[in-house]
PDB file of C-alpha atoms in Angstrom:
ATOM      1  CA  UNK A   1      89.529 -59.672 124.363  1.00  0.00           C
ATOM      2  CA  UNK A   2      90.816 -56.214 125.229  1.00  0.00           C
ATOM      3  CA  UNK A   3      94.382 -57.463 124.888  1.00  0.00           C
ATOM      4  CA  UNK A   4      93.533 -59.029 121.536  1.00  0.00           C
ATOM      5  CA  UNK A   5      92.181 -55.857 119.997  1.00  0.00           C
ATOM      6  CA  UNK A   6      94.941 -53.842 121.618  1.00  0.00           C
ATOM      7  CA  UNK A   7      97.421 -55.988 119.700  1.00  0.00           C
ATOM      8  CA  UNK A   8      95.379 -55.563 116.526  1.00  0.00           C
ATOM      9  CA  UNK A   9      95.324 -51.789 117.007  1.00  0.00           C
ATOM     10  CA  UNK A  10      99.095 -51.686 117.508  1.00  0.00           C
ATOM     11  CA  UNK A  11      99.584 -53.848 114.449  1.00  0.00           C
ATOM     12  CA  UNK A  12      97.342 -51.551 112.414  1.00  0.00           C
ATOM     13  CA  UNK A  13      99.312 -48.507 113.549  1.00  0.00           C
ATOM     14  CA  UNK A  14     102.611 -50.180 112.687  1.00  0.00           C
ATOM     15  CA  UNK A  15     101.223 -51.261 109.328  1.00  0.00           C
ATOM     16  CA  UNK A  16     100.066 -47.712 108.621  1.00  0.00           C
ATOM     17  CA  UNK A  17     103.426 -46.061 109.224  1.00  0.00           C
ATOM     18  CA  UNK A  18     105.325 -48.851 107.462  1.00  0.00           C
ATOM     19  CA  UNK A  19     103.137 -48.593 104.374  1.00  0.00           C
ATOM     20  CA  UNK A  20     103.405 -44.801 104.280  1.00  0.00           C
ATOM     21  CA  UNK A  21     107.179 -45.035 104.519  1.00  0.00           C
ATOM     22  CA  UNK A  22     107.281 -47.669 101.773  1.00  0.00           C
ATOM     23  CA  UNK A  23     105.101 -45.544  99.486  1.00  0.00           C
ATOM     24  CA  UNK A  24     107.331 -42.525 100.133  1.00  0.00           C
ATOM     25  CA  UNK A  25     110.473 -44.493  99.279  1.00  0.00           C
ATOM     26  CA  UNK A  26     108.898 -45.928  96.115  1.00  0.00           C
ATOM     27  CA  UNK A  27     107.895 -42.446  95.008  1.00  0.00           C
ATOM     28  CA  UNK A  28     111.419 -41.081  95.352  1.00  0.00           C
ATOM     29  CA  UNK A  29     112.889 -44.193  93.739  1.00  0.00           C
ATOM     30  CA  UNK A  30     110.628 -43.842  90.709  1.00  0.00           C
ATOM     31  CA  UNK A  31     111.316 -40.135  90.489  1.00  0.00           C
ATOM     32  CA  UNK A  32     115.099 -40.569  90.695  1.00  0.00           C
ATOM     33  CA  UNK A  33     115.912 -43.644  88.621  1.00  0.00           C
ATOM     34  CA  UNK A  34     113.006 -44.076  86.211  1.00  0.00           C
ATOM     35  CA  UNK A  35     112.431 -41.895  83.188  1.00  0.00           C
ATOM     36  CA  UNK A  36     108.711 -41.421  83.765  1.00  0.00           C
ATOM     37  CA  UNK A  37     106.744 -38.332  82.972  1.00  0.00           C
ATOM     38  CA  UNK A  38     106.204 -36.107  85.987  1.00  0.00           C
ATOM     39  CA  UNK A  39     102.441 -36.174  85.450  1.00  0.00           C
ATOM     40  CA  UNK A  40     102.454 -39.970  85.621  1.00  0.00           C
ATOM     41  CA  UNK A  41     104.384 -39.824  88.888  1.00  0.00           C
ATOM     42  CA  UNK A  42     101.783 -37.442  90.296  1.00  0.00           C
ATOM     43  CA  UNK A  43      99.001 -39.783  89.172  1.00  0.00           C
ATOM     44  CA  UNK A  44     100.756 -42.774  90.746  1.00  0.00           C
ATOM     45  CA  UNK A  45     101.295 -40.868  93.988  1.00  0.00           C
ATOM     46  CA  UNK A  46      97.721 -39.589  94.268  1.00  0.00           C
ATOM     47  CA  UNK A  47      96.198 -42.984  93.455  1.00  0.00           C
ATOM     48  CA  UNK A  48      98.550 -44.679  95.914  1.00  0.00           C
ATOM     49  CA  UNK A  49      97.739 -42.173  98.657  1.00  0.00           C
ATOM     50  CA  UNK A  50      93.992 -42.575  98.145  1.00  0.00           C
ATOM     51  CA  UNK A  51      94.308 -46.363  98.066  1.00  0.00           C
ATOM     52  CA  UNK A  52      96.458 -46.344 101.194  1.00  0.00           C
ATOM     53  CA  UNK A  53      94.070 -44.074 103.072  1.00  0.00           C
ATOM     54  CA  UNK A  54      91.081 -46.200 102.030  1.00  0.00           C
ATOM     55  CA  UNK A  55      92.750 -49.468 103.059  1.00  0.00           C
ATOM     56  CA  UNK A  56      93.882 -48.153 106.448  1.00  0.00           C
ATOM     57  CA  UNK A  57      90.505 -46.572 107.174  1.00  0.00           C
ATOM     58  CA  UNK A  58      88.776 -49.802 106.211  1.00  0.00           C
ATOM     59  CA  UNK A  59      91.043 -51.784 108.561  1.00  0.00           C
ATOM     60  CA  UNK A  60      90.354 -49.527 111.536  1.00  0.00           C
ATOM     61  CA  UNK A  61      86.624 -49.644 110.808  1.00  0.00           C
ATOM     62  CA  UNK A  62      86.865 -53.439 110.860  1.00  0.00           C
ATOM     63  CA  UNK A  63      88.529 -53.323 114.283  1.00  0.00           C
ATOM     64  CA  UNK A  64      85.818 -51.059 115.681  1.00  0.00           C
ATOM     65  CA  UNK A  65      82.960 -53.058 114.151  1.00  0.00           C
ATOM     66  CA  UNK A  66      84.465 -56.383 115.248  1.00  0.00           C
ATOM     67  CA  UNK A  67      84.741 -55.156 118.843  1.00  0.00           C
ATOM     68  CA  UNK A  68      81.149 -53.940 118.833  1.00  0.00           C
ATOM     69  CA  UNK A  69      79.819 -57.113 117.214  1.00  0.00           C
ATOM     70  CA  UNK A  70      81.745 -59.277 119.671  1.00  0.00           C
ATOM     71  CA  UNK A  71      79.943 -57.667 122.599  1.00  0.00           C
ATOM     72  CA  UNK A  72      76.604 -57.827 120.811  1.00  0.00           C
ATOM     73  CA  UNK A  73      76.956 -61.479 119.769  1.00  0.00           C
ATOM     74  CA  UNK A  74      78.210 -62.530 123.196  1.00  0.00           C
ATOM     75  CA  UNK A  75      75.226 -60.816 124.810  1.00  0.00           C
ATOM     76  CA  UNK A  76      72.907 -62.656 122.419  1.00  0.00           C
ATOM     77  CA  UNK A  77      74.509 -65.973 123.355  1.00  0.00           C
ATOM     78  CA  UNK A  78      74.126 -65.099 127.048  1.00  0.00           C
ATOM     79  CA  UNK A  79      70.421 -64.615 126.359  1.00  0.00           C
ATOM     80  CA  UNK A  80      70.215 -67.969 124.581  1.00  0.00           C
ATOM     81  CA  UNK A  81      69.757 -66.504 121.093  1.00  0.00           C
ATOM     82  CA  UNK A  82      72.001 -68.131 118.485  1.00  0.00           C
ATOM     83  CA  UNK A  83      70.054 -67.412 115.305  1.00  0.00           C
ATOM     84  CA  UNK A  84      72.772 -65.076 114.036  1.00  0.00           C
ATOM     85  CA  UNK A  85      75.329 -67.912 113.926  1.00  0.00           C
ATOM     86  CA  UNK A  86      75.489 -70.845 111.574  1.00  0.00           C
ATOM     87  CA  UNK A  87      74.785 -74.196 113.208  1.00  0.00           C
ATOM     88  CA  UNK A  88      77.724 -76.571 113.054  1.00  0.00           C
ATOM     89  CA  UNK A  89      78.353 -79.685 115.101  1.00  0.00           C
ATOM     90  CA  UNK A  90      81.977 -79.892 116.189  1.00  0.00           C
ATOM     91  CA  UNK A  91      83.797 -81.550 119.053  1.00  0.00           C
ATOM     92  CA  UNK A  92      84.915 -79.675 122.149  1.00  0.00           C
ATOM     93  CA  UNK A  93      88.582 -80.001 121.226  1.00  0.00           C
ATOM     94  CA  UNK A  94      87.876 -78.481 117.809  1.00  0.00           C
ATOM     95  CA  UNK A  95      86.046 -75.517 119.359  1.00  0.00           C
ATOM     96  CA  UNK A  96      88.807 -74.920 121.888  1.00  0.00           C
ATOM     97  CA  UNK A  97      91.534 -75.152 119.238  1.00  0.00           C
ATOM     98  CA  UNK A  98      89.645 -72.828 116.891  1.00  0.00           C
ATOM     99  CA  UNK A  99      89.182 -70.292 119.674  1.00  0.00           C
ATOM    100  CA  UNK A 100      92.935 -70.331 120.353  1.00  0.00           C
ATOM    101  CA  UNK A 101      93.849 -69.688 116.714  1.00  0.00           C
ATOM    102  CA  UNK A 102      91.340 -66.840 116.348  1.00  0.00           C
ATOM    103  CA  UNK A 103      93.784 -64.046 117.383  1.00  0.00           C
ATOM    104  CA  UNK A 104      96.318 -65.173 114.782  1.00  0.00           C
ATOM    105  CA  UNK A 105      93.603 -65.507 112.168  1.00  0.00           C
ATOM    106  CA  UNK A 106      92.298 -62.022 112.923  1.00  0.00           C
ATOM    107  CA  UNK A 107      95.703 -60.403 112.518  1.00  0.00           C
ATOM    108  CA  UNK A 108      96.494 -62.305 109.323  1.00  0.00           C
ATOM    109  CA  UNK A 109      93.103 -61.585 107.784  1.00  0.00           C
ATOM    110  CA  UNK A 110      93.442 -57.929 108.712  1.00  0.00           C
ATOM    111  CA  UNK A 111      96.829 -57.674 106.981  1.00  0.00           C
ATOM    112  CA  UNK A 112      95.546 -59.436 103.875  1.00  0.00           C
ATOM    113  CA  UNK A 113      92.406 -57.299 103.856  1.00  0.00           C
ATOM    114  CA  UNK A 114      94.446 -54.104 104.047  1.00  0.00           C
ATOM    115  CA  UNK A 115      96.776 -55.229 101.245  1.00  0.00           C
ATOM    116  CA  UNK A 116      93.959 -56.392  98.966  1.00  0.00           C
ATOM    117  CA  UNK A 117      91.903 -53.238  99.549  1.00  0.00           C
ATOM    118  CA  UNK A 118      94.945 -51.074  98.811  1.00  0.00           C
ATOM    119  CA  UNK A 119      95.727 -52.956  95.594  1.00  0.00           C
ATOM    120  CA  UNK A 120      92.106 -52.906  94.453  1.00  0.00           C
ATOM    121  CA  UNK A 121      91.586 -49.178  95.011  1.00  0.00           C
ATOM    122  CA  UNK A 122      95.026 -48.260  93.660  1.00  0.00           C
ATOM    123  CA  UNK A 123      94.687 -50.257  90.430  1.00  0.00           C
ATOM    124  CA  UNK A 124      91.092 -49.155  89.869  1.00  0.00           C
ATOM    125  CA  UNK A 125      91.889 -45.467  90.305  1.00  0.00           C
ATOM    126  CA  UNK A 126      95.083 -45.799  88.285  1.00  0.00           C
ATOM    127  CA  UNK A 127      93.213 -47.400  85.393  1.00  0.00           C
ATOM    128  CA  UNK A 128      90.486 -44.752  85.394  1.00  0.00           C
ATOM    129  CA  UNK A 129      92.772 -41.733  85.779  1.00  0.00           C
ATOM    130  CA  UNK A 130      95.383 -42.972  83.301  1.00  0.00           C
ATOM    131  CA  UNK A 131      92.680 -43.733  80.752  1.00  0.00           C
ATOM    132  CA  UNK A 132      91.213 -40.248  80.969  1.00  0.00           C
ATOM    133  CA  UNK A 133      94.684 -38.683  80.975  1.00  0.00           C
ATOM    134  CA  UNK A 134      95.823 -40.500  77.832  1.00  0.00           C
ATOM    135  CA  UNK A 135      92.523 -39.809  76.088  1.00  0.00           C
ATOM    136  CA  UNK A 136      92.830 -36.125  76.953  1.00  0.00           C
ATOM    137  CA  UNK A 137      96.349 -36.036  75.470  1.00  0.00           C
ATOM    138  CA  UNK A 138      95.179 -37.723  72.255  1.00  0.00           C
ATOM    139  CA  UNK A 139      92.089 -35.475  72.103  1.00  0.00           C
ATOM    140  CA  UNK A 140      89.741 -38.476  72.286  1.00  0.00           C
ATOM    141  CA  UNK A 141      88.041 -37.620  75.550  1.00  0.00           C
ATOM    142  CA  UNK A 142      84.811 -36.415  73.941  1.00  0.00           C
ATOM    143  CA  UNK A 143      84.420 -39.600  71.923  1.00  0.00           C
ATOM    144  CA  UNK A 144      85.109 -41.682  75.014  1.00  0.00           C
ATOM    145  CA  UNK A 145      82.513 -39.830  77.063  1.00  0.00           C
ATOM    146  CA  UNK A 146      79.994 -40.286  74.260  1.00  0.00           C
ATOM    147  CA  UNK A 147      80.662 -44.036  74.234  1.00  0.00           C
ATOM    148  CA  UNK A 148      80.278 -44.175  78.018  1.00  0.00           C
ATOM    149  CA  UNK A 149      76.916 -42.416  77.772  1.00  0.00           C
ATOM    150  CA  UNK A 150      75.795 -44.893  75.120  1.00  0.00           C
ATOM    151  CA  UNK A 151      76.838 -47.838  77.281  1.00  0.00           C
ATOM    152  CA  UNK A 152      75.127 -46.416  80.364  1.00  0.00           C
ATOM    153  CA  UNK A 153      71.922 -45.863  78.418  1.00  0.00           C
ATOM    154  CA  UNK A 154      71.178 -49.600  78.619  1.00  0.00           C
ATOM    155  CA  UNK A 155      71.105 -49.920  82.437  1.00  0.00           C
ATOM    156  CA  UNK A 156      69.277 -46.589  82.679  1.00  0.00           C
ATOM    157  CA  UNK A 157      66.615 -47.916  80.314  1.00  0.00           C
ATOM    158  CA  UNK A 158      66.226 -51.080  82.380  1.00  0.00           C
ATOM    159  CA  UNK A 159      65.812 -49.019  85.550  1.00  0.00           C
ATOM    160  CA  UNK A 160      63.139 -46.904  83.847  1.00  0.00           C
ATOM    161  CA  UNK A 161      61.319 -50.060  82.737  1.00  0.00           C
ATOM    162  CA  UNK A 162      61.435 -51.435  86.274  1.00  0.00           C
ATOM    163  CA  UNK A 163      59.871 -48.323  87.774  1.00  0.00           C
ATOM    164  CA  UNK A 164      57.270 -48.237  85.003  1.00  0.00           C
ATOM    165  CA  UNK A 165      56.250 -51.744  86.012  1.00  0.00           C
ATOM    166  CA  UNK A 166      56.046 -50.612  89.632  1.00  0.00           C
ATOM    167  CA  UNK A 167      53.801 -47.717  88.626  1.00  0.00           C
ATOM    168  CA  UNK A 168      51.634 -50.053  86.561  1.00  0.00           C
ATOM    169  CA  UNK A 169      51.331 -52.479  89.469  1.00  0.00           C
ATOM    170  CA  UNK A 170      50.334 -49.719  91.850  1.00  0.00           C
ATOM    171  CA  UNK A 171      47.789 -47.987  89.621  1.00  0.00           C
ATOM    172  CA  UNK A 172      46.283 -50.878  87.644  1.00  0.00           C
ATOM    173  CA  UNK A 173      47.082 -54.336  88.997  1.00  0.00           C
ATOM    174  CA  UNK A 174      46.728 -53.969  92.766  1.00  0.00           C
ATOM    175  CA  UNK A 175      43.531 -53.340  94.647  1.00  0.00           C
ATOM    176  CA  UNK A 176      42.906 -50.023  96.314  1.00  0.00           C
ATOM    177  CA  UNK A 177      43.802 -49.329  99.921  1.00  0.00           C
ATOM    178  CA  UNK A 178      41.544 -50.761 102.579  1.00  0.00           C
ATOM    179  CA  UNK A 179      41.850 -47.570 104.615  1.00  0.00           C
ATOM    180  CA  UNK A 180      42.939 -44.094 103.698  1.00  0.00           C
ATOM    181  CA  UNK A 181      45.528 -44.171 106.472  1.00  0.00           C
ATOM    182  CA  UNK A 182      47.219 -47.307 105.058  1.00  0.00           C
ATOM    183  CA  UNK A 183      50.692 -46.742 103.706  1.00  0.00           C
ATOM    184  CA  UNK A 184      50.482 -49.382 100.968  1.00  0.00           C
ATOM    185  CA  UNK A 185      47.627 -51.180  99.237  1.00  0.00           C
ATOM    186  CA  UNK A 186      47.056 -54.856 100.110  1.00  0.00           C
ATOM    187  CA  UNK A 187      48.911 -57.535  98.178  1.00  0.00           C
ATOM    188  CA  UNK A 188      45.843 -58.571  96.210  1.00  0.00           C
ATOM    189  CA  UNK A 189      45.674 -58.605  92.409  1.00  0.00           C
ATOM    190  CA  UNK A 190      42.716 -56.685  91.066  1.00  0.00           C
ATOM    191  CA  UNK A 191      42.706 -58.031  87.491  1.00  0.00           C
ATOM    192  CA  UNK A 192      44.271 -61.479  87.110  1.00  0.00           C
ATOM    193  CA  UNK A 193      43.861 -61.687  83.330  1.00  0.00           C
ATOM    194  CA  UNK A 194      45.587 -58.364  82.802  1.00  0.00           C
ATOM    195  CA  UNK A 195      48.301 -59.426  85.231  1.00  0.00           C
ATOM    196  CA  UNK A 196      48.973 -62.653  83.306  1.00  0.00           C
ATOM    197  CA  UNK A 197      48.988 -60.760  80.008  1.00  0.00           C
ATOM    198  CA  UNK A 198      51.475 -58.140  81.198  1.00  0.00           C
ATOM    199  CA  UNK A 199      53.599 -60.785  82.876  1.00  0.00           C
ATOM    200  CA  UNK A 200      53.813 -62.757  79.620  1.00  0.00           C
ATOM    201  CA  UNK A 201      54.645 -59.867  77.279  1.00  0.00           C
ATOM    202  CA  UNK A 202      57.108 -58.261  79.702  1.00  0.00           C
ATOM    203  CA  UNK A 203      59.291 -61.382  79.668  1.00  0.00           C
ATOM    204  CA  UNK A 204      61.829 -59.959  77.220  1.00  0.00           C
ATOM    205  CA  UNK A 205      62.029 -56.574  78.910  1.00  0.00           C
ATOM    206  CA  UNK A 206      62.569 -58.333  82.233  1.00  0.00           C
ATOM    207  CA  UNK A 207      65.371 -60.337  80.633  1.00  0.00           C
ATOM    208  CA  UNK A 208      67.055 -57.057  79.717  1.00  0.00           C
ATOM    209  CA  UNK A 209      66.580 -55.821  83.269  1.00  0.00           C
ATOM    210  CA  UNK A 210      68.038 -59.107  84.529  1.00  0.00           C
ATOM    211  CA  UNK A 211      71.182 -58.703  82.413  1.00  0.00           C
ATOM    212  CA  UNK A 212      71.924 -55.302  83.917  1.00  0.00           C
ATOM    213  CA  UNK A 213      71.002 -56.487  87.407  1.00  0.00           C
ATOM    214  CA  UNK A 214      73.316 -59.493  87.097  1.00  0.00           C
ATOM    215  CA  UNK A 215      76.239 -57.247  86.159  1.00  0.00           C
ATOM    216  CA  UNK A 216      75.396 -54.978  89.072  1.00  0.00           C
ATOM    217  CA  UNK A 217      75.311 -57.997  91.374  1.00  0.00           C
ATOM    218  CA  UNK A 218      78.773 -59.092  90.238  1.00  0.00           C
ATOM    219  CA  UNK A 219      80.202 -55.598  90.683  1.00  0.00           C
ATOM    220  CA  UNK A 220      78.707 -55.124  94.146  1.00  0.00           C
ATOM    221  CA  UNK A 221      79.763 -58.615  95.252  1.00  0.00           C
ATOM    222  CA  UNK A 222      83.333 -57.889  94.187  1.00  0.00           C
ATOM    223  CA  UNK A 223      83.331 -54.478  95.850  1.00  0.00           C
ATOM    224  CA  UNK A 224      81.907 -55.623  99.185  1.00  0.00           C
ATOM    225  CA  UNK A 225      83.917 -58.852  99.118  1.00  0.00           C
ATOM    226  CA  UNK A 226      87.219 -57.011  98.693  1.00  0.00           C
ATOM    227  CA  UNK A 227      86.529 -54.692 101.614  1.00  0.00           C
ATOM    228  CA  UNK A 228      85.189 -57.494 103.834  1.00  0.00           C
ATOM    229  CA  UNK A 229      88.203 -59.819 103.634  1.00  0.00           C
ATOM    230  CA  UNK A 230      89.545 -58.681 107.006  1.00  0.00           C
ATOM    231  CA  UNK A 231      86.300 -59.320 108.871  1.00  0.00           C
ATOM    232  CA  UNK A 232      85.814 -62.546 110.793  1.00  0.00           C
ATOM    233  CA  UNK A 233      82.619 -61.619 112.638  1.00  0.00           C
ATOM    234  CA  UNK A 234      80.760 -61.853 109.313  1.00  0.00           C
ATOM    235  CA  UNK A 235      81.299 -64.533 106.707  1.00  0.00           C
ATOM    236  CA  UNK A 236      81.876 -63.557 103.090  1.00  0.00           C
ATOM    237  CA  UNK A 237      80.071 -66.736 102.011  1.00  0.00           C
ATOM    238  CA  UNK A 238      76.344 -67.272 101.712  1.00  0.00           C
ATOM    239  CA  UNK A 239      74.338 -68.556 104.656  1.00  0.00           C
ATOM    240  CA  UNK A 240      74.400 -72.187 103.548  1.00  0.00           C
ATOM    241  CA  UNK A 241      78.166 -72.067 102.845  1.00  0.00           C
ATOM    242  CA  UNK A 242      79.367 -70.385 106.033  1.00  0.00           C
ATOM    243  CA  UNK A 243      80.755 -73.649 107.394  1.00  0.00           C
ATOM    244  CA  UNK A 244      83.511 -73.473 104.750  1.00  0.00           C
ATOM    245  CA  UNK A 245      84.780 -70.186 106.216  1.00  0.00           C
ATOM    246  CA  UNK A 246      87.384 -71.278 108.770  1.00  0.00           C
ATOM    247  CA  UNK A 247      87.960 -67.724 109.948  1.00  0.00           C
ATOM    248  CA  UNK A 248      84.289 -67.239 110.746  1.00  0.00           C
ATOM    249  CA  UNK A 249      84.147 -70.626 112.488  1.00  0.00           C
ATOM    250  CA  UNK A 250      87.091 -69.628 114.680  1.00  0.00           C
ATOM    251  CA  UNK A 251      85.183 -66.486 115.684  1.00  0.00           C
ATOM    252  CA  UNK A 252      82.099 -68.517 116.594  1.00  0.00           C
ATOM    253  CA  UNK A 253      84.261 -70.996 118.499  1.00  0.00           C
ATOM    254  CA  UNK A 254      85.731 -68.163 120.557  1.00  0.00           C
ATOM    255  CA  UNK A 255      82.214 -66.951 121.389  1.00  0.00           C
ATOM    256  CA  UNK A 256      81.156 -70.423 122.507  1.00  0.00           C
ATOM    257  CA  UNK A 257      84.256 -70.871 124.670  1.00  0.00           C
ATOM    258  CA  UNK A 258      83.732 -67.457 126.279  1.00  0.00           C
ATOM    259  CA  UNK A 259      80.102 -68.307 126.912  1.00  0.00           C
ATOM    260  CA  UNK A 260      81.049 -71.623 128.512  1.00  0.00           C
ATOM    261  CA  UNK A 261      83.352 -69.924 131.034  1.00  0.00           C
ATOM    262  CA  UNK A 262      81.968 -66.400 131.461  1.00  0.00           C
ATOM    263  CA  UNK A 263      78.199 -66.754 131.236  1.00  0.00           C
ATOM    264  CA  UNK A 264      76.754 -64.427 133.933  1.00  0.00           C
ATOM    265  CA  UNK A 265      73.914 -66.778 134.895  1.00  0.00           C
ATOM    266  CA  UNK A 266      76.297 -69.700 135.232  1.00  0.00           C
ATOM    267  CA  UNK A 267      78.746 -67.660 137.296  1.00  0.00           C
ATOM    268  CA  UNK A 268      76.026 -66.421 139.663  1.00  0.00           C
ATOM    269  CA  UNK A 269      74.692 -69.958 140.055  1.00  0.00           C
ATOM    270  CA  UNK A 270      78.193 -71.297 140.728  1.00  0.00           C
ATOM    271  CA  UNK A 271      78.780 -68.490 143.231  1.00  0.00           C
ATOM    272  CA  UNK A 272      75.594 -69.371 145.116  1.00  0.00           C
ATOM    273  CA  UNK A 273      76.562 -73.041 145.250  1.00  0.00           C
ATOM    274  CA  UNK A 274      80.072 -72.182 146.373  1.00  0.00           C
ATOM    275  CA  UNK A 275      78.695 -69.834 149.036  1.00  0.00           C
ATOM    276  CA  UNK A 276      76.523 -72.592 150.478  1.00  0.00           C
ATOM    277  CA  UNK A 277      79.428 -75.042 150.501  1.00  0.00           C
ATOM    278  CA  UNK A 278      81.641 -72.561 152.332  1.00  0.00           C
ATOM    279  CA  UNK A 279      78.874 -71.789 154.815  1.00  0.00           C
ATOM    280  CA  UNK A 280      78.436 -75.460 155.649  1.00  0.00           C
ATOM    281  CA  UNK A 281      82.156 -75.965 156.099  1.00  0.00           C
ATOM    282  CA  UNK A 282      82.389 -72.951 158.386  1.00  0.00           C
ATOM    283  CA  UNK A 283      79.375 -74.196 160.380  1.00  0.00           C
ATOM    284  CA  UNK A 284      81.002 -77.575 160.830  1.00  0.00           C
ATOM    285  CA  UNK A 285      84.209 -75.952 162.011  1.00  0.00           C
ATOM    286  CA  UNK A 286      82.543 -73.344 164.267  1.00  0.00           C
ATOM    287  CA  UNK A 287      79.158 -74.682 165.348  1.00  0.00           C
ATOM    288  CA  UNK A 288      78.615 -71.862 167.846  1.00  0.00           C
ATOM    289  CA  UNK A 289      78.438 -69.202 165.119  1.00  0.00           C
ATOM    290  CA  UNK A 290      75.391 -68.755 162.882  1.00  0.00           C
ATOM    291  CA  UNK A 291      75.676 -68.566 159.085  1.00  0.00           C
ATOM    292  CA  UNK A 292      72.948 -67.918 156.574  1.00  0.00           C
ATOM    293  CA  UNK A 293      73.142 -70.245 153.557  1.00  0.00           C
ATOM    294  CA  UNK A 294      71.019 -67.993 151.376  1.00  0.00           C
ATOM    295  CA  UNK A 295      73.073 -64.839 151.824  1.00  0.00           C
ATOM    296  CA  UNK A 296      76.354 -64.436 149.976  1.00  0.00           C
ATOM    297  CA  UNK A 297      79.540 -64.538 151.951  1.00  0.00           C
ATOM    298  CA  UNK A 298      81.137 -61.275 152.888  1.00  0.00           C
ATOM    299  CA  UNK A 299      84.789 -60.574 152.324  1.00  0.00           C
ATOM    300  CA  UNK A 300      85.575 -61.184 155.995  1.00  0.00           C
ATOM    301  CA  UNK A 301      83.810 -64.546 155.936  1.00  0.00           C
ATOM    302  CA  UNK A 302      85.647 -65.512 152.779  1.00  0.00           C
ATOM    303  CA  UNK A 303      88.938 -64.599 154.416  1.00  0.00           C
ATOM    304  CA  UNK A 304      88.040 -66.794 157.368  1.00  0.00           C
ATOM    305  CA  UNK A 305      87.203 -69.669 155.039  1.00  0.00           C
ATOM    306  CA  UNK A 306      90.469 -69.419 153.135  1.00  0.00           C
ATOM    307  CA  UNK A 307      92.116 -71.615 155.756  1.00  0.00           C
ATOM    308  CA  UNK A 308      89.876 -74.490 154.689  1.00  0.00           C
ATOM    309  CA  UNK A 309      91.577 -74.779 151.283  1.00  0.00           C
TER     310      UNK A 309
END
């Protein structure tokens, strides 16, 4: 595993310097041969630098988090806890093959994740900055900001309505605290008729809140999905669809193969059995000497027993 992430780290370093060099060459090429305004070149360069820095930082964070999660998940499997992993029934040859292709998958996913994160951040920043720059040139920035405020007034209103409902639930609908030291009141409705009435008439306001929340869900899913492409220790799919993620299944297969061959309890048990076998063979060969079956063999005893094999 150390060799694997050493290779990933070297690949990330090589990718970093190669991408920086490519961005530098593209900047000079655009500046020399293309008749683009100098301000646009500066905007392109700044957006590209920020996107490049974000993508590289995200890739190195993935390497660090993947290494930490590998140790944590392997320790959980050693302890017999597999709730974090999706349950899938596969043959032994499938698990072994998937564990062998995991290093290649990890490198490929990391490269794709870096490229996609760079493109996403670069295009997003370029769109925002270029829009404000062109509006400032045309003297339309004030109108644009006014339109943005009007658009944002809708989600702000829905958030205010949500917290008003929370305040109403706390002060009117829920029962009082059982004890003064309690942090929250119990989940018991104090006035069921009032609750049903408010729940019925707040249907349309909750629909408005749901529209804004749905848009927020789409935006956050896109944002987190783009920056999580390079991760294999966590699936980008939902819990009931994780079996369709072949990268995540290769990670789980590697954990199962490592557990089958490096489980500490299994290794100690095998060592105790092997110690007893060696002790019996040495006793049969040298009956005059005394050996204790329950004590582990020392290095000198193991050297003496090497002639038996």
